mmCIF file of C-alpha atoms and ligand atoms in Angstrom:
data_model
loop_
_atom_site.group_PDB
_atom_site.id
_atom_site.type_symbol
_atom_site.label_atom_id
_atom_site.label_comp_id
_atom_site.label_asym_id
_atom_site.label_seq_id
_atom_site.Cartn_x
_atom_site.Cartn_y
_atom_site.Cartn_z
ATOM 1 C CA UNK V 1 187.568 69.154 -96.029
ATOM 2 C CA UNK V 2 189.858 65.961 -95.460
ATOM 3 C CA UNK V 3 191.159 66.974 -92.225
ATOM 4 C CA UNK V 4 192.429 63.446 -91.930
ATOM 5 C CA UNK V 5 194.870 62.512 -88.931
ATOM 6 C CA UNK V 6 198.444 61.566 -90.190
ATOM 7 C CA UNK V 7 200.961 60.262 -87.624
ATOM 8 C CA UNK V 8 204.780 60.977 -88.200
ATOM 9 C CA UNK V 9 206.708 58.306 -86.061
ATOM 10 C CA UNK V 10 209.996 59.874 -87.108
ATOM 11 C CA UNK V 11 213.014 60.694 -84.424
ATOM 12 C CA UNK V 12 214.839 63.751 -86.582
ATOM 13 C CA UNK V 13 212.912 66.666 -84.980
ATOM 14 C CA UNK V 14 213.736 69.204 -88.048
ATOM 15 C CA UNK V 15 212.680 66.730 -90.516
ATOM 16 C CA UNK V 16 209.280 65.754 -88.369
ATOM 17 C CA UNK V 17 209.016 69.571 -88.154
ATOM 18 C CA UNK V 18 209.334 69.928 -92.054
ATOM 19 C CA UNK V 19 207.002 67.441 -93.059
ATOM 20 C CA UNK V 20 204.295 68.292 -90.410
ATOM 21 C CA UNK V 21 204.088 71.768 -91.414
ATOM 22 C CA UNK V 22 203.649 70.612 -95.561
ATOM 23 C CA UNK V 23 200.789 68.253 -93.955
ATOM 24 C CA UNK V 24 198.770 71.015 -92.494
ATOM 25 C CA UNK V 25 199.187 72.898 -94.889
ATOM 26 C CA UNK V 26 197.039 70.597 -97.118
ATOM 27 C CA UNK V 27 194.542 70.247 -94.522
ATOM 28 C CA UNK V 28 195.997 67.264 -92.500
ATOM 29 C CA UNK V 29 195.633 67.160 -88.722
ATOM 30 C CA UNK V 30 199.283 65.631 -87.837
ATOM 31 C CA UNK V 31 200.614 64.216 -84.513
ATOM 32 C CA UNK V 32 204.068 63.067 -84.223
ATOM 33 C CA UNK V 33 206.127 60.370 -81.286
ATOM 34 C CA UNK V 34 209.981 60.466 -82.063
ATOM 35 C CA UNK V 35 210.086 56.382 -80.668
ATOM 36 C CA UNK V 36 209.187 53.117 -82.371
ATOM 37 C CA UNK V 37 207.973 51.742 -78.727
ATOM 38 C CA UNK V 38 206.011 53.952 -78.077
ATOM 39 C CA UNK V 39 204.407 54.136 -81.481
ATOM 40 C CA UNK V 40 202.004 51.033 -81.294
ATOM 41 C CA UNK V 41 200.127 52.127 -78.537
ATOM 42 C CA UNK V 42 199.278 55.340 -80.051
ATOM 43 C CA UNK V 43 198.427 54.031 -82.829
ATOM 44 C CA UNK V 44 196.293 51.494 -81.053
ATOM 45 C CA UNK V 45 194.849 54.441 -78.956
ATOM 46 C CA UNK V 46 194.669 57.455 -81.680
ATOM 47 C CA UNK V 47 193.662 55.127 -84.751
ATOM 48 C CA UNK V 48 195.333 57.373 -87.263
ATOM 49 C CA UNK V 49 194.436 57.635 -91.191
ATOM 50 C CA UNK V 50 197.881 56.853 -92.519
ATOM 51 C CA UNK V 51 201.192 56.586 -90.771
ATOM 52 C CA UNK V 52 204.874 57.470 -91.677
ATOM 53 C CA UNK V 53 207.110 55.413 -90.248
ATOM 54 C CA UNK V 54 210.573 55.926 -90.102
ATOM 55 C CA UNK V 55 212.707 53.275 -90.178
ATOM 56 C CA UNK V 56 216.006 54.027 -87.983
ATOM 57 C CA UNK V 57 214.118 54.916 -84.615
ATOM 58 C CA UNK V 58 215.204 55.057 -80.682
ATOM 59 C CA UNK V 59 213.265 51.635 -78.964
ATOM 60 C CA UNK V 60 212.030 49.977 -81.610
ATOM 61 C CA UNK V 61 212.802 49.895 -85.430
ATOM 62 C CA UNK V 62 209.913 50.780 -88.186
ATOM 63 C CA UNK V 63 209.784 47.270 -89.607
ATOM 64 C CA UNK V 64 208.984 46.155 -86.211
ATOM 65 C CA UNK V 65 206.219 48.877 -85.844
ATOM 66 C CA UNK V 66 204.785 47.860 -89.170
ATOM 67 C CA UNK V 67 204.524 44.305 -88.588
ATOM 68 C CA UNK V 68 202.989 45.133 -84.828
ATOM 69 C CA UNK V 69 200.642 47.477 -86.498
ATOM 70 C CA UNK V 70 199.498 44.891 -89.050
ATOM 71 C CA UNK V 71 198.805 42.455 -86.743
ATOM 72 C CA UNK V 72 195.434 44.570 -85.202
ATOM 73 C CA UNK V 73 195.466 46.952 -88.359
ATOM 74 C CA UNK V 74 195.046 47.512 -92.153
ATOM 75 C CA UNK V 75 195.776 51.835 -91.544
ATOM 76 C CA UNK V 76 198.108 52.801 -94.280
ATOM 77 C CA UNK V 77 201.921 53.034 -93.662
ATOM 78 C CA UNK V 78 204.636 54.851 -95.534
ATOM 79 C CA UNK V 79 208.013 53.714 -94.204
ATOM 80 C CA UNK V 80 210.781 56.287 -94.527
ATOM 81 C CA UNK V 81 214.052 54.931 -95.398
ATOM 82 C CA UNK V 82 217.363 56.117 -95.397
ATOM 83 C CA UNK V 83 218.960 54.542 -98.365
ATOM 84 C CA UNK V 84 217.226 53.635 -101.860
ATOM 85 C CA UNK V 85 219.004 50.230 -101.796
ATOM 86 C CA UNK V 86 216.872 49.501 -98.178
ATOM 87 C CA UNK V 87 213.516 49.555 -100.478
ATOM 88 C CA UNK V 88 214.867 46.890 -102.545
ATOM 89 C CA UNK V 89 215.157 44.810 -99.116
ATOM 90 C CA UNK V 90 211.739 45.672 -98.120
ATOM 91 C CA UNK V 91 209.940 45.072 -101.145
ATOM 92 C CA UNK V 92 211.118 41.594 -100.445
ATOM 93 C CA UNK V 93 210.402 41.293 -97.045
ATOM 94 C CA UNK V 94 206.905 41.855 -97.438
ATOM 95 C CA UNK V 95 206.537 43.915 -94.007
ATOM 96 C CA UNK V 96 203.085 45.179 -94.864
ATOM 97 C CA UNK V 97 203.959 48.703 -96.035
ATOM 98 C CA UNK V 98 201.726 50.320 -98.139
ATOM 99 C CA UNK V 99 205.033 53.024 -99.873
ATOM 100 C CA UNK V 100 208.253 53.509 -99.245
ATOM 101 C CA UNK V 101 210.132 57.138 -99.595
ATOM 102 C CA UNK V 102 213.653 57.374 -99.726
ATOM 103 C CA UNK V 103 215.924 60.072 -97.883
ATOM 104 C CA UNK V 104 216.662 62.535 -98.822
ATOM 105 C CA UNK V 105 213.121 63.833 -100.569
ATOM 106 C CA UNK V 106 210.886 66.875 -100.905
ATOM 107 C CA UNK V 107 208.024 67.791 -98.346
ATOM 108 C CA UNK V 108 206.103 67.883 -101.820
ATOM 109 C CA UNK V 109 206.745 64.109 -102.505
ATOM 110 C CA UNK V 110 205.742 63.243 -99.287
ATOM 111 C CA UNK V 111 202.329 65.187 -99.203
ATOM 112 C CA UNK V 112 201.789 63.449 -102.805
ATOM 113 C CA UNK V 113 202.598 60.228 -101.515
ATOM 114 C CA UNK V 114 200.159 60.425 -98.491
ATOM 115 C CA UNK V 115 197.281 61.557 -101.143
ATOM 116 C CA UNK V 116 198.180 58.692 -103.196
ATOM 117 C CA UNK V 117 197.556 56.400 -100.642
ATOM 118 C CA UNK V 118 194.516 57.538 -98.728
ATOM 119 C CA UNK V 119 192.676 57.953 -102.444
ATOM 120 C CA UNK V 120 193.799 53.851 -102.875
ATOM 121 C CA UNK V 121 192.617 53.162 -99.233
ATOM 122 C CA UNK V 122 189.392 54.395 -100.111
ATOM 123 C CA UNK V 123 188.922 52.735 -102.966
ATOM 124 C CA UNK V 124 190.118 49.525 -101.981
ATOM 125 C CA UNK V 125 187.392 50.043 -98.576
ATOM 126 C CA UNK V 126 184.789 49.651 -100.545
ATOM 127 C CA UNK V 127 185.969 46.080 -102.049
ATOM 128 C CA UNK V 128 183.388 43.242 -101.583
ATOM 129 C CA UNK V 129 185.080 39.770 -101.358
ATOM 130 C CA UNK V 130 186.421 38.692 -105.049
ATOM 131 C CA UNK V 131 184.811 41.773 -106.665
ATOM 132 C CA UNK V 132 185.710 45.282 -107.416
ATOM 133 C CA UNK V 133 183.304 47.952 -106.905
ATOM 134 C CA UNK V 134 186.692 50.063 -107.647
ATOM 135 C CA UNK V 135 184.561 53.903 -108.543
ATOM 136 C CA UNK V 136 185.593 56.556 -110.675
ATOM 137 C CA UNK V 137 188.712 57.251 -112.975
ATOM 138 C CA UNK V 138 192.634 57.650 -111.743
ATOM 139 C CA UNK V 139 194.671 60.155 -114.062
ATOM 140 C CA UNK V 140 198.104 61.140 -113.964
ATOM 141 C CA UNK V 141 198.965 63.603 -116.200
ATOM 142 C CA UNK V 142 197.882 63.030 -119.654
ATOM 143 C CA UNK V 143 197.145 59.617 -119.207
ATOM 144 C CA UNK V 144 193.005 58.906 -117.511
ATOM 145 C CA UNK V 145 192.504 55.061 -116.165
ATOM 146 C CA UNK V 146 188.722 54.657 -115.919
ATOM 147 C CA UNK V 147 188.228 51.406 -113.598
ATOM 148 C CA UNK V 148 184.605 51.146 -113.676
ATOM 149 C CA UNK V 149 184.544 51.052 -117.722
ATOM 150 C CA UNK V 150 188.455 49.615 -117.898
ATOM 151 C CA UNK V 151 189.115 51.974 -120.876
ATOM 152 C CA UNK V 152 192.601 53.850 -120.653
ATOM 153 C CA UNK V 153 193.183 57.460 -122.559
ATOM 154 C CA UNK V 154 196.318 59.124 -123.042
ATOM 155 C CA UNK V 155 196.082 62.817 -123.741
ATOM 156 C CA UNK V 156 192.361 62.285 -124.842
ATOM 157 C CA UNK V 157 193.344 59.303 -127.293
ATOM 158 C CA UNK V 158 191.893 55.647 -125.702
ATOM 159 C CA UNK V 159 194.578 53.493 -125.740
ATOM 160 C CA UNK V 160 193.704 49.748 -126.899
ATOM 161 C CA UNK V 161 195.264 47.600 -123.935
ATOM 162 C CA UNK V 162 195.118 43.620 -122.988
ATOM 163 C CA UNK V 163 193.651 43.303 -119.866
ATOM 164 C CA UNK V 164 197.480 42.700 -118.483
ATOM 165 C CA UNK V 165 198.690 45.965 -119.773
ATOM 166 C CA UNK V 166 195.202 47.838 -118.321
ATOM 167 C CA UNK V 167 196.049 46.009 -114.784
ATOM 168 C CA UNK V 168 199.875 47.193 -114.625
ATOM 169 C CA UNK V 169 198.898 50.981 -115.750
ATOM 170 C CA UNK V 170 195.885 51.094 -113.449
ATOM 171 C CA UNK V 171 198.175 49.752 -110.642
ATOM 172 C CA UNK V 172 201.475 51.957 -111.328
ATOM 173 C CA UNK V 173 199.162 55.226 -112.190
ATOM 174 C CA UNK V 174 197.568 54.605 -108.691
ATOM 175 C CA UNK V 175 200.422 54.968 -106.729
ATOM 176 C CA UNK V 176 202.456 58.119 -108.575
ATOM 177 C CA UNK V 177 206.469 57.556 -108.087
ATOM 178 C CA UNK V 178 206.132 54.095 -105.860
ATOM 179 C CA UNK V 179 208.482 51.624 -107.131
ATOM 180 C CA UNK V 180 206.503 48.115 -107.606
ATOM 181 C CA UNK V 181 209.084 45.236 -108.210
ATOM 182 C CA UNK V 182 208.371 42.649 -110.826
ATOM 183 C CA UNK V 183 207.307 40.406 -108.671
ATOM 184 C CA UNK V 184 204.360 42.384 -106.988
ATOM 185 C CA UNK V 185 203.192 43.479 -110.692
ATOM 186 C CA UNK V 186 203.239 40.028 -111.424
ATOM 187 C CA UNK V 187 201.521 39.158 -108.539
ATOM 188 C CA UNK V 188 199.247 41.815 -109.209
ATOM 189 C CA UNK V 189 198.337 41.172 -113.291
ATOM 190 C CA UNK V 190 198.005 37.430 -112.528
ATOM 191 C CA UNK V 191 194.072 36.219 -112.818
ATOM 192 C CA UNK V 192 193.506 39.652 -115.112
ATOM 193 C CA UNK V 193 194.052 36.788 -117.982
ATOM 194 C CA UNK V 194 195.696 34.241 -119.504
ATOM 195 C CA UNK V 195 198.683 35.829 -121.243
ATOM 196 C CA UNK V 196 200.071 37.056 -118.021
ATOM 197 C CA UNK V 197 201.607 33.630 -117.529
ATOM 198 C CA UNK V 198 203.639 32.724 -120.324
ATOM 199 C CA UNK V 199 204.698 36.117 -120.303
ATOM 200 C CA UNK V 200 207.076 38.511 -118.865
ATOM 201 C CA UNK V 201 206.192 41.798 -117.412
ATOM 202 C CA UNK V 202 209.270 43.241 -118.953
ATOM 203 C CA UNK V 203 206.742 42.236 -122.083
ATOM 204 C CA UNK V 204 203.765 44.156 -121.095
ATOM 205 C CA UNK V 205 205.083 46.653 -119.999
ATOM 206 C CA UNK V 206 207.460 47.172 -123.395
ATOM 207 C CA UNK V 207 203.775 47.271 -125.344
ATOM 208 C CA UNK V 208 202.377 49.279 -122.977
ATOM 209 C CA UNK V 209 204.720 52.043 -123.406
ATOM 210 C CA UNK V 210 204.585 51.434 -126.868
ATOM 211 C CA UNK V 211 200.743 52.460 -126.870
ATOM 212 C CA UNK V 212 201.327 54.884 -124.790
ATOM 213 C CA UNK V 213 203.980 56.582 -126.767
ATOM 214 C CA UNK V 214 201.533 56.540 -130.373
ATOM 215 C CA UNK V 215 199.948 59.687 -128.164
ATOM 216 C CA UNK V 216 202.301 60.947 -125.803
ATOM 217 C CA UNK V 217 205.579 60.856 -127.356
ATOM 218 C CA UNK V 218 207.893 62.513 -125.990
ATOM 219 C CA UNK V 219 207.040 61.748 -121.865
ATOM 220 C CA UNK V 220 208.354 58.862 -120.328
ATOM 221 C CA UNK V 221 204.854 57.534 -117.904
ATOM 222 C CA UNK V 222 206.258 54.427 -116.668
ATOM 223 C CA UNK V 223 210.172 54.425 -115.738
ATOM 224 C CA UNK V 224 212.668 51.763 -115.012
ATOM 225 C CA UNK V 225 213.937 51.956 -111.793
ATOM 226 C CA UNK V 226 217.092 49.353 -112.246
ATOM 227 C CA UNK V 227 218.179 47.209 -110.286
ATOM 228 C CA UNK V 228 214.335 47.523 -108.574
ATOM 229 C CA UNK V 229 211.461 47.421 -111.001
ATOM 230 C CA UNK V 230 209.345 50.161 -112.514
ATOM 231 C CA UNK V 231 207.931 53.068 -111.496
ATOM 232 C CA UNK V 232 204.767 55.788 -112.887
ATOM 233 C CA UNK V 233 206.526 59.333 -113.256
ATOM 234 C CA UNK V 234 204.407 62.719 -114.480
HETATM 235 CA CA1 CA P 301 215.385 58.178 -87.749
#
């Protein structure tokens, strides 16, 4: 049983409503506060498992919330926004978010998304300084990351990766449908190895879908959001 405690900090009642009801149904306990001022104290008082944080919200805004939040917590967030172009702003403005969902979207994305990030939070808990004690295997689909052995296998097949191209599939695969600008992958692949200097992600990821495409063919894993970056899609 999960039965972990989500808190909605949203102000549209129906939409609150909606999502709450998807969240029990997977065995979440939710709570939701329709204003940004009033969401840091009970966050500071009910120390929830994730938050989802509007952004447009009576008393104080969701970027203010966040960066509140992150100054006495690491508890995952998932801002809501209202427009796709707002994400590319936010990626930049490195707020402290751990997703972003874009209006209008499905009560199914959003329980997804939630998963998605309380399975990374728990994996990333148990880092110890420098190293990664990262357990078990991710899979999306037909594609299987296995982080303890770094071996990658789509539809059965392993796929023979650089360490870059292992990094950027282990990080998109982790967080299903969250777009990752070039700049955080970058961020990301850099100490993996060498070659992740003198080349461009646009590069890796190119040969990664071209390994990945020897076995799955005909299913696009890792989309190009444009004008934003890329994207891991079932
Ligand atoms: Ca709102």
């Amino acid at each position: 049983m999960s039965n972990k405690h989500i808190l909605i900090v949203e102000d549209e009642q129906k939409i609150a409503s909606l999502i709450r009801d998807y969240l029990e149904k997977s065995n979440y306990r939710v709570t939701i506060i329709g204003r940004g001022d009033q969401a840091v104290a009970q966050i500071r008082k009910s120390s929830p498992d994730l938050i989802l944080l509007d952004i447009m919200l009576p008393g104080m805004d969701g970027m203010a919330v966040c960066r509140e939040v992150r100054k006495f917590s690491n508890i995952p967030i998932i801002m809501i926004t209202a427009k796709v172009e707002e994400i590319d702003r936010l990626l930049g403005l490195e707020i402290g978010a751990d997703d972003y969902i874009c209006k209008p979207f499905s009560p199914r994305e959003v329980v997804a998304r939630v998963k998605a990030v309380l399975r990374r939070a728990n994996t990333e808990s148990v880092e110890l300084g420098n190293i990664n004690f990262i357990s078990g295997s991710i899979s999306l689909g037909n594609i299987e990351v296995d982080q303890v052995n770094h071996q990658a296998k789509a539809n059965g097949k392993e796929l023979d990766l650089t360490p870059s191209e292992f990094r950027l599939l282990q990080v998109l695969i982790a967080q299903p449908g969250r777009v990752f600008s070039r700049d955080e992958l970058l961020a990301k692949v850099q100490g993996y190895d060498f070659e992740g200097y003198d080349r461009t992600i646009d590069s890796h990821i190119k040969n990664l879908r071209k390994k990945i495409a020897l076995y799955l063919p005909d299913r696009d894993v890792i989309v190009t959001v444009y004008g934003l970056g890329y994207k891991s899609c079932l």
